[in-house]
Amino acid sequence: MLFSGVMTAGLAGAQPLGTSDLGIEYGEATGLGSTDIRVTIARIIRVAMGLLGIIAVVIILIGGFTWMTAGGNEEKVGEAKKWIFSGIIGLAIILSAYAIATFVITQLVSATTSGGGGGGITP
């Protein structure tokens, strides 16, 4: 009987399910800033995908330069084609990863916010 009284008092002080605070005020109090962790993760993904995209474009440029300077050498032309093909495949993988990351983050944001909206967070 005493135990049930303690349990109901604890349940009455529970927070509603729809809160999307996620402890941001604790981060502000400790000097960590008020940026939502989901926004930070989206920014990290955006920067990583951008760097990988730059690397893929550089690979394509190396292949093009190798092809231009091959001077008719079939071995170098074949190597250049491999570089270009690898760069194009890399770009396709990076764009697919970006699309998947955007979808997952949008779904996580809409599932964890009380309004159900996307919140405008994209990687």
Coordinates of N, CA and C in Angstrom, one line a residue:
M1 N 0.8 -1.2 0.0 CA 0.0 0.0 0.0 C 0.9 1.3 0.0
L2 N 1.9 1.2 0.9 CA 2.8 2.4 0.9 C 3.6 2.5 -0.4
F3 N 3.9 1.3 -1.0 CA 4.7 1.3 -2.2 C 3.9 1.9 -3.4
S4 N 2.6 1.6 -3.4 CA 1.8 2.1 -4.5 C 1.6 3.6 -4.4
G5 N 1.6 4.2 -3.2 CA 1.5 5.6 -3.0 C 2.8 6.3 -3.5
V6 N 3.9 5.7 -3.3 CA 5.2 6.2 -3.8 C 5.3 6.2 -5.3
M7 N 4.8 5.1 -5.9 CA 4.8 5.0 -7.4 C 3.9 6.0 -8.0
T8 N 2.7 6.2 -7.5 CA 1.8 7.2 -8.2 C 2.4 8.6 -8.1
A9 N 3.0 8.9 -7.0 CA 3.6 10.2 -6.8 C 4.7 10.4 -7.8
G10 N 5.5 9.4 -8.1 CA 6.6 9.5 -9.1 C 6.1 9.6 -10.5
L11 N 5.0 8.9 -10.8 CA 4.4 9.0 -12.1 C 3.8 10.4 -12.4
A12 N 3.3 11.0 -11.4 CA 2.6 12.3 -11.6 C 3.6 13.4 -11.9
G13 N 4.9 13.2 -11.5 CA 5.9 14.2 -11.9 C 6.6 13.9 -13.2
A14 N 6.2 12.9 -13.9 CA 6.9 12.6 -15.2 C 6.6 13.7 -16.2
Q15 N 7.5 13.8 -17.2 CA 7.4 14.8 -18.2 C 6.5 14.2 -19.3
P16 N 5.8 15.1 -20.1 CA 5.1 14.6 -21.2 C 6.0 14.0 -22.3
L17 N 5.5 13.1 -23.2 CA 6.3 12.5 -24.2 C 6.7 13.4 -25.3
G18 N 6.0 14.5 -25.6 CA 6.3 15.3 -26.7 C 7.4 16.3 -26.6
T19 N 8.2 16.3 -25.6 CA 9.2 17.3 -25.4 C 10.4 17.0 -26.4
S20 N 10.9 18.1 -27.0 CA 12.0 17.9 -27.9 C 13.2 18.7 -27.4
D21 N 13.3 18.9 -26.0 CA 14.3 19.7 -25.4 C 15.7 19.0 -25.6
L22 N 15.7 17.7 -25.3 CA 16.9 16.9 -25.4 C 18.1 17.4 -24.6
G23 N 17.9 18.1 -23.5 CA 18.9 18.5 -22.6 C 19.8 19.7 -23.1
I24 N 19.3 20.5 -24.0 CA 20.1 21.6 -24.5 C 20.5 22.6 -23.5
E25 N 19.6 22.8 -22.5 CA 19.9 23.8 -21.4 C 21.1 23.3 -20.6
Y26 N 21.3 22.0 -20.5 CA 22.5 21.5 -19.8 C 23.8 21.8 -20.5
G27 N 23.7 21.7 -21.8 CA 24.9 22.1 -22.7 C 25.2 23.6 -22.6
E28 N 24.2 24.4 -22.5 CA 24.4 25.8 -22.3 C 25.0 26.1 -21.0
A29 N 24.6 25.5 -19.9 CA 25.1 25.7 -18.6 C 26.6 25.3 -18.5
T30 N 27.0 24.3 -19.2 CA 28.4 23.8 -19.2 C 29.3 24.5 -20.2
G31 N 28.7 25.4 -21.0 CA 29.5 26.1 -21.9 C 29.7 25.4 -23.3
L32 N 28.9 24.4 -23.5 CA 29.1 23.6 -24.7 C 28.3 24.2 -25.9
G33 N 27.5 25.1 -25.7 CA 26.7 25.7 -26.8 C 25.3 25.1 -26.8
S34 N 24.4 25.7 -27.6 CA 23.0 25.3 -27.6 C 22.6 24.7 -29.0
T35 N 23.6 24.3 -29.8 CA 23.3 23.7 -31.0 C 22.8 22.2 -30.8
D36 N 21.7 21.9 -31.5 CA 21.2 20.5 -31.3 C 22.2 19.5 -31.9
I37 N 22.3 18.4 -31.3 CA 23.2 17.3 -31.7 C 22.9 16.8 -33.1
R38 N 21.6 16.9 -33.5 CA 21.2 16.4 -34.8 C 21.7 17.4 -35.9
V39 N 21.7 18.7 -35.6 CA 22.3 19.7 -36.5 C 23.8 19.5 -36.7
T40 N 24.4 19.2 -35.6 CA 25.9 19.0 -35.6 C 26.2 17.8 -36.4
I41 N 25.5 16.7 -36.2 CA 25.7 15.5 -37.0 C 25.5 15.8 -38.5
A42 N 24.4 16.5 -38.8 CA 24.1 16.8 -40.2 C 25.2 17.6 -40.8
R43 N 25.8 18.6 -40.1 CA 26.9 19.4 -40.6 C 28.1 18.5 -40.8
I44 N 28.4 17.6 -39.9 CA 29.6 16.7 -40.1 C 29.4 15.9 -41.3
I45 N 28.2 15.3 -41.5 CA 28.0 14.5 -42.7 C 28.1 15.4 -44.0
R46 N 27.6 16.6 -44.0 CA 27.7 17.5 -45.1 C 29.2 17.8 -45.5
V47 N 30.0 18.0 -44.5 CA 31.4 18.3 -44.7 C 32.1 17.1 -45.2
A48 N 31.9 15.9 -44.6 CA 32.5 14.7 -45.0 C 32.2 14.3 -46.5
M49 N 30.9 14.5 -46.8 CA 30.5 14.2 -48.2 C 31.1 15.2 -49.2
G50 N 31.2 16.4 -48.8 CA 31.8 17.4 -49.6 C 33.3 17.1 -49.9
L51 N 34.0 16.7 -48.8 CA 35.4 16.4 -49.0 C 35.6 15.1 -49.9
L52 N 34.8 14.1 -49.7 CA 34.8 13.0 -50.5 C 34.5 13.3 -52.0
G53 N 33.5 14.2 -52.2 CA 33.2 14.6 -53.6 C 34.4 15.3 -54.2
I54 N 35.1 16.1 -53.5 CA 36.3 16.8 -54.0 C 37.3 15.8 -54.4
I55 N 37.5 14.8 -53.6 CA 38.5 13.7 -53.9 C 38.1 13.0 -55.1
A56 N 36.8 12.7 -55.3 CA 36.4 11.9 -56.5 C 36.6 12.8 -57.7
V57 N 36.3 14.1 -57.7 CA 36.6 15.0 -58.8 C 38.1 15.0 -59.1
V58 N 38.9 15.1 -58.1 CA 40.3 15.1 -58.4 C 40.8 13.8 -59.0
I59 N 40.2 12.7 -58.6 CA 40.6 11.4 -59.3 C 40.2 11.5 -60.8
I60 N 39.0 12.0 -61.1 CA 38.6 12.1 -62.5 C 39.5 13.1 -63.2
L61 N 39.9 14.2 -62.6 CA 40.9 15.1 -63.3 C 42.2 14.4 -63.5
I62 N 42.7 13.6 -62.6 CA 44.0 12.9 -62.8 C 43.9 12.0 -63.9
G63 N 42.7 11.3 -64.0 CA 42.5 10.4 -65.2 C 42.5 11.1 -66.5
G64 N 41.8 12.3 -66.5 CA 41.8 13.1 -67.7 C 43.2 13.6 -68.1
F65 N 43.9 14.1 -67.1 CA 45.3 14.5 -67.4 C 46.2 13.4 -67.9
T66 N 46.0 12.2 -67.3 CA 46.8 11.1 -67.8 C 46.5 10.7 -69.2
W67 N 45.2 10.8 -69.5 CA 44.7 10.5 -70.9 C 45.3 11.5 -71.9
M68 N 45.2 12.8 -71.5 CA 45.7 13.8 -72.4 C 47.2 13.7 -72.6
T69 N 48.0 13.3 -71.6 CA 49.4 13.2 -71.8 C 49.9 11.8 -72.2
A70 N 49.0 11.0 -72.5 CA 49.4 9.6 -72.9 C 50.2 9.5 -74.2
G71 N 49.9 10.5 -75.1 CA 50.7 10.5 -76.3 C 50.4 9.3 -77.2
G72 N 49.2 8.7 -77.1 CA 48.9 7.6 -78.0 C 49.3 6.2 -77.4
N73 N 49.9 6.2 -76.2 CA 50.3 5.0 -75.5 C 49.0 4.3 -75.0
E74 N 48.7 3.2 -75.5 CA 47.5 2.5 -75.1 C 47.4 2.1 -73.7
E75 N 48.6 1.8 -73.1 CA 48.7 1.3 -71.7 C 48.3 2.5 -70.8
K76 N 48.8 3.7 -71.1 CA 48.4 4.9 -70.3 C 47.0 5.3 -70.5
V77 N 46.5 5.1 -71.7 CA 45.1 5.4 -72.0 C 44.2 4.5 -71.2
G78 N 44.5 3.2 -71.1 CA 43.7 2.3 -70.4 C 43.8 2.6 -68.9
E79 N 44.9 3.0 -68.4 CA 45.1 3.4 -67.0 C 44.2 4.6 -66.7
A80 N 44.2 5.6 -67.6 CA 43.4 6.8 -67.5 C 41.9 6.5 -67.4
K81 N 41.5 5.6 -68.3 CA 40.1 5.2 -68.3 C 39.7 4.6 -66.9
K82 N 40.6 3.8 -66.4 CA 40.3 3.2 -65.0 C 40.2 4.3 -64.0
W83 N 41.1 5.3 -64.0 CA 41.0 6.4 -63.1 C 39.6 7.1 -63.2
I84 N 39.3 7.4 -64.4 CA 38.0 8.1 -64.7 C 36.8 7.3 -64.2
F85 N 36.8 6.0 -64.6 CA 35.7 5.2 -64.2 C 35.6 5.0 -62.7
S86 N 36.8 4.9 -62.0 CA 36.8 4.8 -60.6 C 36.2 6.1 -59.9
G87 N 36.6 7.3 -60.5 CA 36.1 8.5 -60.0 C 34.6 8.7 -60.1
I88 N 34.1 8.2 -61.3 CA 32.6 8.3 -61.5 C 31.9 7.4 -60.6
I89 N 32.4 6.2 -60.4 CA 31.8 5.2 -59.4 C 31.8 5.8 -58.0
G90 N 32.9 6.5 -57.7 CA 33.0 7.1 -56.4 C 32.0 8.2 -56.2
L91 N 31.8 9.0 -57.2 CA 30.8 10.1 -57.1 C 29.4 9.5 -57.0
A92 N 29.1 8.4 -57.7 CA 27.8 7.8 -57.6 C 27.6 7.3 -56.2
I93 N 28.6 6.7 -55.6 CA 28.5 6.1 -54.2 C 28.3 7.3 -53.2
I94 N 29.0 8.4 -53.4 CA 28.9 9.5 -52.5 C 27.6 10.2 -52.6
L95 N 27.0 10.3 -53.8 CA 25.7 10.9 -54.0 C 24.6 10.0 -53.3
S96 N 24.8 8.7 -53.5 CA 23.8 7.8 -52.9 C 23.9 7.8 -51.4
A97 N 25.1 7.9 -50.8 CA 25.3 8.0 -49.4 C 24.7 9.3 -48.9
Y98 N 24.8 10.4 -49.6 CA 24.3 11.7 -49.2 C 22.7 11.6 -49.2
A99 N 22.2 11.0 -50.2 CA 20.7 10.8 -50.3 C 20.2 10.0 -49.1
I100 N 20.9 8.9 -48.8 CA 20.5 8.0 -47.7 C 20.6 8.8 -46.4
A101 N 21.7 9.5 -46.2 CA 21.9 10.2 -44.9 C 20.8 11.3 -44.8
T102 N 20.5 12.0 -45.9 CA 19.5 13.0 -45.8 C 18.1 12.4 -45.4
F103 N 17.8 11.3 -46.0 CA 16.5 10.6 -45.7 C 16.5 10.2 -44.2
V104 N 17.6 9.6 -43.7 CA 17.6 9.0 -42.4 C 17.5 10.2 -41.4
I105 N 18.3 11.2 -41.6 CA 18.3 12.4 -40.6 C 16.9 13.0 -40.6
T106 N 16.3 13.2 -41.8 CA 15.0 13.8 -41.9 C 13.9 12.9 -41.1
Q107 N 14.0 11.6 -41.3 CA 13.1 10.7 -40.6 C 13.3 10.8 -39.1
L108 N 14.6 10.8 -38.6 CA 14.9 10.9 -37.2 C 14.4 12.2 -36.6
V109 N 14.6 13.3 -37.3 CA 14.1 14.6 -36.8 C 12.6 14.6 -36.7
S110 N 11.9 14.1 -37.7 CA 10.4 14.1 -37.7 C 9.9 13.1 -36.6
A111 N 10.7 12.1 -36.3 CA 10.2 11.1 -35.3 C 10.5 11.6 -33.9
T112 N 11.5 12.5 -33.7 CA 11.9 12.9 -32.4 C 11.4 14.3 -32.0
T113 N 10.8 15.1 -32.9 CA 10.2 16.4 -32.6 C 8.7 16.3 -32.3
S114 N 8.2 17.1 -31.5 CA 6.8 17.1 -31.1 C 5.9 17.5 -32.2
G115 N 6.3 18.4 -33.1 CA 5.5 18.8 -34.2 C 5.3 17.9 -35.3
G116 N 6.3 16.9 -35.4 CA 6.2 16.0 -36.5 C 6.8 16.5 -37.8
G117 N 7.3 17.8 -37.8 CA 7.9 18.3 -39.0 C 9.3 18.0 -39.1
G118 N 9.9 18.2 -40.3 CA 11.3 17.9 -40.5 C 12.2 18.8 -39.8
G119 N 11.8 20.0 -39.5 CA 12.7 20.9 -38.7 C 13.8 21.6 -39.6
G120 N 13.8 21.2 -40.9 CA 14.7 21.9 -41.8 C 16.2 21.5 -41.6
I121 N 16.4 20.3 -41.1 CA 17.8 19.8 -40.9 C 18.1 18.9 -42.0
T122 N 19.1 19.3 -42.8 CA 19.5 18.4 -43.9 C 21.1 18.3 -43.8
P123 N 21.6 17.2 -44.1 CA 23.1 17.1 -44.1 C 23.7 17.8 -45.2

